[in-house]
PDB file of C-alpha atoms and ligand atoms in Angstrom:
ATOM      1  CA  MET U 140      48.880 112.173  55.693  1.00 48.00           C
ATOM      2  CA  THR U 141      51.503 109.707  54.588  1.00 61.00           C
ATOM      3  CA  VAL U 142      54.193 109.016  57.111  1.00 74.00           C
ATOM      4  CA  GLN U 143      57.640 108.132  55.895  1.00 93.00           C
ATOM      5  CA  THR U 144      58.816 104.807  57.296  1.00 96.00           C
ATOM      6  CA  LEU U 145      62.018 105.280  59.264  1.00 97.00           C
ATOM      7  CA  LEU U 146      62.511 101.796  60.640  1.00 98.00           C
ATOM      8  CA  GLU U 147      61.154  98.609  59.152  1.00 98.00           C
ATOM      9  CA  ALA U 148      61.756  95.012  60.117  1.00 98.00           C
ATOM     10  CA  ARG U 149      60.623  92.004  58.123  1.00 98.00           C
ATOM     11  CA  ASP U 150      60.393  88.329  59.080  1.00 98.00           C
ATOM     12  CA  LEU U 151      62.457  89.069  62.134  1.00 98.00           C
ATOM     13  CA  ARG U 152      63.211  86.098  64.339  1.00 98.00           C
ATOM     14  CA  LEU U 153      65.519  85.519  67.264  1.00 98.00           C
ATOM     15  CA  VAL U 154      66.460  82.089  68.531  1.00 98.00           C
ATOM     16  CA  LEU U 155      68.549  81.766  71.689  1.00 97.00           C
ATOM     17  CA  ASP U 156      69.507  78.439  73.248  1.00 96.00           C
ATOM     18  CA  LYS U 157      67.345  76.671  70.635  1.00 96.00           C
ATOM     19  CA  ARG U 158      64.327  78.626  71.867  1.00 97.00           C
ATOM     20  CA  GLU U 159      62.464  81.110  69.721  1.00 98.00           C
ATOM     21  CA  VAL U 160      62.442  84.389  71.651  1.00 98.00           C
ATOM     22  CA  PHE U 161      60.388  86.296  69.079  1.00 98.00           C
ATOM     23  CA  ASN U 162      58.992  85.936  65.583  1.00 98.00           C
ATOM     24  CA  VAL U 163      57.676  89.130  64.020  1.00 98.00           C
ATOM     25  CA  ALA U 164      56.535  89.266  60.388  1.00 98.00           C
ATOM     26  CA  ARG U 165      56.657  93.045  60.141  1.00 97.00           C
ATOM     27  CA  PHE U 166      57.385  95.933  62.434  1.00 98.00           C
ATOM     28  CA  ALA U 167      57.471  99.518  61.236  1.00 97.00           C
ATOM     29  CA  LEU U 168      58.056 102.875  62.835  1.00 97.00           C
ATOM     30  CA  GLY U 169      57.233 106.047  60.938  1.00 96.00           C
ATOM     31  CA  ALA U 170      59.193 109.292  61.031  1.00 96.00           C
ATOM     32  CA  GLY U 171      57.994 111.264  64.048  1.00 95.00           C
ATOM     33  CA  GLU U 172      55.903 108.376  65.303  1.00 96.00           C
ATOM     34  CA  VAL U 173      55.866 107.045  68.860  1.00 97.00           C
ATOM     35  CA  VAL U 174      54.975 103.363  69.010  1.00 98.00           C
ATOM     36  CA  ALA U 175      54.365 101.653  72.338  1.00 97.00           C
ATOM     37  CA  LEU U 176      55.289  97.990  72.588  1.00 98.00           C
ATOM     38  CA  VAL U 177      53.426  96.477  75.521  1.00 97.00           C
ATOM     39  CA  GLY U 178      53.229  92.988  76.924  1.00 96.00           C
ATOM     40  CA  PRO U 179      53.936  90.930  80.031  1.00 95.00           C
ATOM     41  CA  ASN U 180      57.405  90.190  81.372  1.00 95.00           C
ATOM     42  CA  GLY U 181      59.159  87.603  79.259  1.00 97.00           C
ATOM     43  CA  ALA U 182      57.132  88.435  76.126  1.00 98.00           C
ATOM     44  CA  GLY U 183      60.298  89.269  74.181  1.00 98.00           C
ATOM     45  CA  LYS U 184      59.963  93.072  74.192  1.00 98.00           C
ATOM     46  CA  THR U 185      63.536  93.834  75.229  1.00 98.00           C
ATOM     47  CA  SER U 186      64.913  91.281  72.775  1.00 98.00           C
ATOM     48  CA  LEU U 187      62.932  92.856  69.936  1.00 98.00           C
ATOM     49  CA  LEU U 188      64.004  96.358  70.979  1.00 98.00           C
ATOM     50  CA  LEU U 189      67.674  95.342  71.090  1.00 98.00           C
ATOM     51  CA  THR U 190      67.367  93.768  67.650  1.00 98.00           C
ATOM     52  CA  LEU U 191      65.677  96.832  66.146  1.00 98.00           C
ATOM     53  CA  ALA U 192      68.328  99.044  67.797  1.00 98.00           C
ATOM     54  CA  LEU U 193      70.956  96.884  66.066  1.00 98.00           C
ATOM     55  CA  LEU U 194      72.436  95.786  69.397  1.00 97.00           C
ATOM     56  CA  GLN U 195      71.350  92.174  68.928  1.00 97.00           C
ATOM     57  CA  ARG U 196      71.804  90.272  65.686  1.00 97.00           C
ATOM     58  CA  PRO U 197      68.619  88.460  64.599  1.00 98.00           C
ATOM     59  CA  SER U 198      68.644  84.785  63.637  1.00 98.00           C
ATOM     60  CA  ASP U 199      66.542  85.623  60.565  1.00 98.00           C
ATOM     61  CA  GLY U 200      65.058  88.630  58.848  1.00 98.00           C
ATOM     62  CA  SER U 201      65.992  92.166  57.997  1.00 98.00           C
ATOM     63  CA  VAL U 202      65.995  95.614  59.553  1.00 98.00           C
ATOM     64  CA  HIS U 203      65.939  98.669  57.294  1.00 98.00           C
ATOM     65  CA  PHE U 204      66.764 102.038  58.783  1.00 97.00           C
ATOM     66  CA  ASN U 205      65.884 105.022  56.639  1.00 95.00           C
ATOM     67  CA  GLY U 206      65.707 102.714  53.643  1.00 95.00           C
ATOM     68  CA  ILE U 207      69.130 101.212  54.274  1.00 97.00           C
ATOM     69  CA  LEU U 208      69.422  97.497  54.998  1.00 98.00           C
ATOM     70  CA  SER U 209      71.420  96.991  58.186  1.00 98.00           C
ATOM     71  CA  ARG U 210      74.348  94.649  57.757  1.00 97.00           C
ATOM     72  CA  ARG U 211      77.516  93.962  59.655  1.00 95.00           C
ATOM     73  CA  GLU U 212      79.533  96.628  57.807  1.00 96.00           C
ATOM     74  CA  ASN U 213      77.146  99.535  58.383  1.00 97.00           C
ATOM     75  CA  THR U 214      75.811  98.655  61.838  1.00 97.00           C
ATOM     76  CA  LEU U 215      77.970 101.189  63.665  1.00 94.00           C
ATOM     77  CA  GLU U 216      77.116 103.957  61.261  1.00 95.00           C
ATOM     78  CA  LEU U 217      73.380 103.295  61.624  1.00 97.00           C
ATOM     79  CA  ARG U 218      73.624 102.955  65.393  1.00 96.00           C
ATOM     80  CA  ARG U 219      75.099 106.448  65.615  1.00 95.00           C
ATOM     81  CA  GLN U 220      71.687 107.752  64.628  1.00 96.00           C
ATOM     82  CA  MET U 221      69.978 105.926  67.478  1.00 97.00           C
ATOM     83  CA  ALA U 222      69.827 106.269  71.253  1.00 97.00           C
ATOM     84  CA  VAL U 223      68.702 103.700  73.807  1.00 98.00           C
ATOM     85  CA  VAL U 224      67.455 104.242  77.359  1.00 98.00           C
ATOM     86  CA  PHE U 225      67.121 101.251  79.660  1.00 97.00           C
ATOM     87  CA  GLN U 226      65.358 100.815  82.975  1.00 95.00           C
ATOM     88  CA  GLU U 227      68.707 101.007  84.762  1.00 95.00           C
ATOM     89  CA  PRO U 228      70.489 104.296  84.007  1.00 94.00           C
ATOM     90  CA  LEU U 229      73.968 102.679  83.630  1.00 93.00           C
ATOM     91  CA  LEU U 230      75.813 105.859  84.560  1.00 97.00           C
ATOM     92  CA  MET U 231      79.589 106.097  84.741  1.00 96.00           C
ATOM     93  CA  ASP U 232      81.634 107.139  87.776  1.00 97.00           C
ATOM     94  CA  ASP U 233      81.839 110.756  86.667  1.00 97.00           C
ATOM     95  CA  THR U 234      79.875 113.951  87.166  1.00 98.00           C
ATOM     96  CA  VAL U 235      76.382 114.373  85.770  1.00 98.00           C
ATOM     97  CA  LEU U 236      77.727 116.701  83.072  1.00 98.00           C
ATOM     98  CA  GLY U 237      80.610 114.298  82.366  1.00 97.00           C
ATOM     99  CA  ASN U 238      78.160 111.479  81.721  1.00 97.00           C
ATOM    100  CA  VAL U 239      76.250 113.485  79.142  1.00 97.00           C
ATOM    101  CA  LEU U 240      79.453 114.820  77.531  1.00 97.00           C
ATOM    102  CA  THR U 241      81.054 111.389  77.149  1.00 95.00           C
ATOM    103  CA  GLY U 242      78.218 110.104  75.002  1.00 91.00           C
ATOM    104  CA  LEU U 243      78.605 113.091  72.703  1.00 95.00           C
ATOM    105  CA  ARG U 244      82.399 112.785  72.508  1.00 93.00           C
ATOM    106  CA  ILE U 245      82.134 109.118  71.564  1.00 90.00           C
ATOM    107  CA  ARG U 246      79.997 110.209  68.633  1.00 90.00           C
ATOM    108  CA  GLY U 247      82.601 112.739  67.561  1.00 90.00           C
ATOM    109  CA  VAL U 248      80.767 115.931  68.546  1.00 93.00           C
ATOM    110  CA  THR U 249      83.263 118.771  69.017  1.00 94.00           C
ATOM    111  CA  ALA U 250      83.823 120.058  72.557  1.00 94.00           C
ATOM    112  CA  PRO U 251      82.004 123.419  72.405  1.00 95.00           C
ATOM    113  CA  THR U 252      78.966 121.922  70.681  1.00 95.00           C
ATOM    114  CA  ALA U 253      78.922 118.983  73.099  1.00 96.00           C
ATOM    115  CA  ARG U 254      79.087 121.357  76.044  1.00 96.00           C
ATOM    116  CA  GLN U 255      76.245 123.471  74.734  1.00 97.00           C
ATOM    117  CA  ARG U 256      74.018 120.504  73.959  1.00 97.00           C
ATOM    118  CA  ALA U 257      74.740 118.821  77.280  1.00 97.00           C
ATOM    119  CA  GLU U 258      73.918 121.984  79.239  1.00 97.00           C
ATOM    120  CA  GLU U 259      70.768 122.472  77.192  1.00 98.00           C
ATOM    121  CA  TRP U 260      69.458 118.973  77.918  1.00 98.00           C
ATOM    122  CA  LEU U 261      70.380 119.048  81.598  1.00 98.00           C
ATOM    123  CA  GLU U 262      68.373 122.252  81.786  1.00 98.00           C
ATOM    124  CA  ARG U 263      65.506 120.739  79.840  1.00 97.00           C
ATOM    125  CA  LEU U 264      65.302 117.748  82.176  1.00 98.00           C
ATOM    126  CA  GLY U 265      65.465 119.967  85.246  1.00 97.00           C
ATOM    127  CA  ILE U 266      68.839 118.723  86.495  1.00 98.00           C
ATOM    128  CA  ALA U 267      71.158 121.618  85.603  1.00 98.00           C
ATOM    129  CA  ARG U 268      71.767 122.166  89.332  1.00 98.00           C
ATOM    130  CA  LEU U 269      73.192 118.628  89.572  1.00 98.00           C
ATOM    131  CA  ARG U 270      75.735 119.082  86.766  1.00 97.00           C
ATOM    132  CA  ASP U 271      78.863 118.807  88.978  1.00 98.00           C
ATOM    133  CA  ARG U 272      77.507 116.096  91.281  1.00 98.00           C
ATOM    134  CA  SER U 273      78.720 112.514  91.153  1.00 98.00           C
ATOM    135  CA  ALA U 274      76.329 110.590  88.926  1.00 97.00           C
ATOM    136  CA  LEU U 275      76.580 107.596  91.236  1.00 97.00           C
ATOM    137  CA  LYS U 276      75.129 109.511  94.190  1.00 96.00           C
ATOM    138  CA  LEU U 277      71.791 110.451  92.701  1.00 97.00           C
ATOM    139  CA  SER U 278      68.275 109.302  93.482  1.00 96.00           C
ATOM    140  CA  GLY U 279      66.676 106.870  91.034  1.00 96.00           C
ATOM    141  CA  GLY U 280      64.622 109.625  89.434  1.00 96.00           C
ATOM    142  CA  GLU U 281      67.585 111.983  89.079  1.00 97.00           C
ATOM    143  CA  ALA U 282      69.743 109.245  87.599  1.00 98.00           C
ATOM    144  CA  GLN U 283      67.080 108.408  85.020  1.00 97.00           C
ATOM    145  CA  ARG U 284      66.851 112.088  84.108  1.00 98.00           C
ATOM    146  CA  VAL U 285      70.610 112.084  83.442  1.00 98.00           C
ATOM    147  CA  ASN U 286      70.193 108.964  81.350  1.00 98.00           C
ATOM    148  CA  LEU U 287      67.413 110.594  79.329  1.00 98.00           C
ATOM    149  CA  ALA U 288      69.380 113.852  78.951  1.00 98.00           C
ATOM    150  CA  ARG U 289      72.323 111.813  77.653  1.00 97.00           C
ATOM    151  CA  ALA U 290      70.108 110.149  75.057  1.00 98.00           C
ATOM    152  CA  PHE U 291      68.351 113.328  73.892  1.00 98.00           C
ATOM    153  CA  ALA U 292      71.652 115.240  73.717  1.00 97.00           C
ATOM    154  CA  LEU U 293      72.826 112.794  71.059  1.00 97.00           C
ATOM    155  CA  GLY U 294      70.119 114.168  68.792  1.00 96.00           C
ATOM    156  CA  PRO U 295      69.050 110.683  67.670  1.00 97.00           C
ATOM    157  CA  ARG U 296      66.777 110.124  64.693  1.00 97.00           C
ATOM    158  CA  ILE U 297      65.244 107.289  66.643  1.00 98.00           C
ATOM    159  CA  LEU U 298      64.921 106.766  70.361  1.00 98.00           C
ATOM    160  CA  PHE U 299      64.473 103.385  72.047  1.00 98.00           C
ATOM    161  CA  LEU U 300      62.990 103.443  75.539  1.00 98.00           C
ATOM    162  CA  ASP U 301      63.008 100.131  77.412  1.00 98.00           C
ATOM    163  CA  GLU U 302      60.851 100.489  80.535  1.00 98.00           C
ATOM    164  CA  PRO U 303      62.565 103.766  81.505  1.00 97.00           C
ATOM    165  CA  PHE U 304      59.996 104.549  84.208  1.00 97.00           C
ATOM    166  CA  SER U 305      59.421 101.085  85.669  1.00 95.00           C
ATOM    167  CA  ALA U 306      61.878 101.389  88.559  1.00 94.00           C
ATOM    168  CA  LEU U 307      60.625 104.817  89.671  1.00 96.00           C
ATOM    169  CA  ASP U 308      58.166 105.651  92.430  1.00 95.00           C
ATOM    170  CA  TYR U 309      54.744 106.957  91.448  1.00 93.00           C
ATOM    171  CA  PRO U 310      55.195 110.771  91.630  1.00 93.00           C
ATOM    172  CA  THR U 311      58.607 110.620  89.944  1.00 95.00           C
ATOM    173  CA  ARG U 312      57.229 108.409  87.193  1.00 95.00           C
ATOM    174  CA  GLN U 313      54.220 110.668  86.676  1.00 93.00           C
ATOM    175  CA  ALA U 314      56.337 113.814  86.363  1.00 95.00           C
ATOM    176  CA  LEU U 315      58.726 112.168  83.900  1.00 96.00           C
ATOM    177  CA  LEU U 316      55.914 110.749  81.773  1.00 95.00           C
ATOM    178  CA  GLU U 317      54.511 114.251  81.361  1.00 94.00           C
ATOM    179  CA  GLU U 318      57.873 115.853  80.688  1.00 95.00           C
ATOM    180  CA  ILE U 319      59.006 113.234  78.190  1.00 97.00           C
ATOM    181  CA  GLY U 320      55.589 113.533  76.553  1.00 94.00           C
ATOM    182  CA  LEU U 321      56.179 117.233  76.064  1.00 94.00           C
ATOM    183  CA  ILE U 322      59.705 116.701  74.732  1.00 96.00           C
ATOM    184  CA  LEU U 323      58.603 114.054  72.228  1.00 96.00           C
ATOM    185  CA  HIS U 324      55.710 116.277  71.210  1.00 93.00           C
ATOM    186  CA  GLU U 325      58.094 119.151  70.486  1.00 94.00           C
ATOM    187  CA  THR U 326      61.069 117.303  69.029  1.00 96.00           C
ATOM    188  CA  LYS U 327      59.046 114.758  67.036  1.00 95.00           C
ATOM    189  CA  ILE U 328      61.739 112.135  67.592  1.00 97.00           C
ATOM    190  CA  SER U 329      60.645 108.726  66.304  1.00 98.00           C
ATOM    191  CA  THR U 330      60.390 106.527  69.377  1.00 98.00           C
ATOM    192  CA  LEU U 331      59.863 102.909  70.294  1.00 98.00           C
ATOM    193  CA  PHE U 332      58.544 102.862  73.848  1.00 98.00           C
ATOM    194  CA  VAL U 333      58.609  99.484  75.573  1.00 98.00           C
ATOM    195  CA  THR U 334      56.642  98.991  78.768  1.00 97.00           C
ATOM    196  CA  HIS U 335      54.740  96.274  80.599  1.00 96.00           C
ATOM    197  CA  ASP U 336      52.537  98.959  82.185  1.00 94.00           C
ATOM    198  CA  TYR U 337      49.808  99.928  79.742  1.00 92.00           C
ATOM    199  CA  THR U 338      48.764 102.923  81.891  1.00 91.00           C
ATOM    200  CA  GLU U 339      51.969 104.643  80.705  1.00 94.00           C
ATOM    201  CA  VAL U 340      51.050 104.261  77.045  1.00 94.00           C
ATOM    202  CA  PRO U 341      48.573 107.147  76.555  1.00 90.00           C
ATOM    203  CA  TYR U 342      51.006 109.825  77.726  1.00 91.00           C
ATOM    204  CA  PHE U 343      52.798 110.063  74.421  1.00 91.00           C
ATOM    205  CA  SER U 344      52.215 107.057  72.176  1.00 94.00           C
ATOM    206  CA  HIS U 345      50.563 107.321  68.766  1.00 94.00           C
ATOM    207  CA  SER U 346      49.943 103.601  68.401  1.00 95.00           C
ATOM    208  CA  VAL U 347      50.351 100.325  70.228  1.00 96.00           C
ATOM    209  CA  ARG U 348      51.668  96.847  69.492  1.00 98.00           C
ATOM    210  CA  VAL U 349      50.849  94.111  71.971  1.00 97.00           C
ATOM    211  CA  MET U 350      53.439  91.368  72.312  1.00 98.00           C
ATOM    212  CA  VAL U 351      52.808  88.020  73.967  1.00 97.00           C
ATOM    213  CA  GLY U 352      54.979  84.932  73.741  1.00 97.00           C
ATOM    214  CA  GLY U 353      57.295  86.479  71.164  1.00 98.00           C
ATOM    215  CA  ARG U 354      54.499  87.465  68.769  1.00 98.00           C
ATOM    216  CA  ILE U 355      52.762  90.740  68.019  1.00 98.00           C
ATOM    217  CA  ILE U 356      49.171  89.728  68.669  1.00 97.00           C
ATOM    218  CA  LYS U 357      47.500  93.131  68.322  1.00 96.00           C
ATOM    219  CA  SER U 358      48.305  96.369  66.630  1.00 97.00           C
ATOM    220  CA  GLY U 359      46.335  99.600  66.471  1.00 95.00           C
ATOM    221  CA  SER U 360      45.795 103.141  67.678  1.00 92.00           C
ATOM    222  CA  VAL U 361      45.781 103.836  71.413  1.00 91.00           C
ATOM    223  CA  PRO U 362      41.949 104.007  71.697  1.00 89.00           C
ATOM    224  CA  GLU U 363      41.604 100.868  69.560  1.00 92.00           C
ATOM    225  CA  ILE U 364      43.836  98.859  71.859  1.00 92.00           C
ATOM    226  CA  LEU U 365      43.245 100.468  75.246  1.00 89.00           C
ATOM    227  CA  GLY U 366      39.718 101.801  74.883  1.00 84.00           C
ATOM    228  CA  ASP U 367      38.553 105.156  76.049  1.00 73.00           C
ATOM    229  CA  ILE U 368      40.924 105.741  78.920  1.00 69.00           C
ATOM    230  CA  THR U 369      41.688 109.211  80.141  1.00 65.00           C
ATOM    231  CA  ILE U 370      44.761 110.458  81.928  1.00 65.00           C
ATOM    232  CA  PRO U 371      45.515 113.675  83.750  1.00 62.00           C
ATOM    233  CA  ARG U 372      47.675 115.693  81.376  1.00 61.00           C
ATOM    234  CA  ARG U 373      48.699 119.138  80.225  1.00 60.00           C
ATOM    235  CA  ILE U 374      49.260 118.360  76.564  1.00 64.00           C
ATOM    236  CA  PRO U 375      46.907 116.786  74.035  1.00 68.00           C
ATOM    237  CA  THR U 376      47.588 113.117  73.397  1.00 71.00           C
ATOM    238  CA  PRO U 377      48.825 112.348  69.873  1.00 72.00           C
ATOM    239  CA  TRP U 378      45.691 110.541  68.711  1.00 67.00           C
ATOM    240  CA  GLU U 379      43.480 113.466  69.736  1.00 70.00           C
ATOM    241  CA  GLU U 380      45.539 115.796  67.585  1.00 70.00           C
ATOM    242  CA  ALA U 381      45.642 113.544  64.560  1.00 61.00           C
TER     243      ALA U 381
HETATM  244  N1  ADP M 557      70.507  85.872  76.201  1.00 64.69           N
HETATM  245  C1  ADP M 557      69.447  85.076  76.322  1.00 64.69           C
HETATM  246  N2  ADP M 557      69.566  83.732  76.259  1.00 64.69           N
HETATM  247  C2  ADP M 557      68.496  82.925  76.370  1.00 64.69           C
HETATM  248  N3  ADP M 557      67.244  83.364  76.543  1.00 64.69           N
HETATM  249  C3  ADP M 557      67.051  84.679  76.618  1.00 64.69           C
HETATM  250  C4  ADP M 557      68.126  85.617  76.512  1.00 64.69           C
HETATM  251  N4  ADP M 557      67.614  86.867  76.608  1.00 64.69           N
HETATM  252  C5  ADP M 557      66.286  86.719  76.786  1.00 64.69           C
HETATM  253  N5  ADP M 557      65.944  85.422  76.785  1.00 64.69           N
HETATM  254  C6  ADP M 557      64.579  84.873  76.960  1.00 64.69           C
HETATM  255  O1  ADP M 557      63.737  85.472  76.003  1.00 64.69           O
HETATM  256  C7  ADP M 557      62.461  85.711  76.556  1.00 64.69           C
HETATM  257  C8  ADP M 557      62.078  87.137  76.351  1.00 64.69           C
HETATM  258  O2  ADP M 557      62.888  87.969  77.162  1.00 64.69           O
HETATM  259  P1  ADP M 557      62.825  89.553  77.076  1.00 64.69           P
HETATM  260  O3  ADP M 557      63.074  89.975  75.683  1.00 64.69           O
HETATM  261  O4  ADP M 557      63.735  90.094  78.118  1.00 64.69           O
HETATM  262  O5  ADP M 557      61.296  89.830  77.450  1.00 64.69           O
HETATM  263  P2  ADP M 557      60.595  91.139  78.068  1.00 64.69           P
HETATM  264  O6  ADP M 557      61.478  92.316  77.810  1.00 64.69           O
HETATM  265  O7  ADP M 557      59.289  91.222  77.352  1.00 64.69           O
HETATM  266  O8  ADP M 557      60.385  90.895  79.519  1.00 64.69           O
HETATM  267  C9  ADP M 557      62.519  85.302  78.014  1.00 64.69           C
HETATM  268  O9  ADP M 557      61.949  84.038  78.155  1.00 64.69           O
HETATM  269  C10 ADP M 557      64.000  85.267  78.309  1.00 64.69           C
HETATM  270  O10 ADP M 557      64.284  84.312  79.280  1.00 64.69           O
HETATM  271 MG1   MG M 558      62.258  93.731  79.116  1.00 64.69          MG
END
């Protein structure tokens, strides 16, 4: 099976304050593929994610999205096809529904469609009952569900997840890992999943890149990188299906 490359970076380098934050010769993400980027704190994972998501301009190198070279003039247009979820939900002082709707309105989705999609994703993430609640008065897990619903509702061609589960307690994290695994399995959204916790990787990643000191030092399938680890789960892991 040949997978179409959706995102490809070449000779990508970021220098901040005269320090090289990362230096990556090639990074590719295929259509429908979930790639986990793992590594210790300070490795440069977030910086690389921000650069690939076109939120940070690299010092050198190129990023192609769907075959199109990203440049200053088309950055906004390309970014509209992406969604990013950070560790902190960054919700606005509005209702849960309002938070999901605003993202859609900014992208020019008409009101009835936005409403329908927002309701659908609140339902899907099990937070429909919270729709009229203030988004600033939620538990950490609920807030991250709103954040994820907001991202999925945008219908992105590529999803960037930067440690979305790291701030959550164990049961909350476990439930979300399984649910997001199911959603990615069904929607086949191309995803870059950044985490420092390799035990999260097998839930839904097809392959792994290990980053240390700003470099990708290892790259391979989940079993190749993590060995024969098993997790409790309800859905088959991607590499077992392949
Ligand atoms: N805006 C910045 N200015 C200077 N250094 C930065 C900046 N952002 C990140 N860094 C440095 O880049 C390195 C990688 O950071 P980061 O990408 O956040 O790593 P990770 O997400 O893997 O923890 C760290 O040493 C950090 O201090
Ligand atoms: Mg980080």
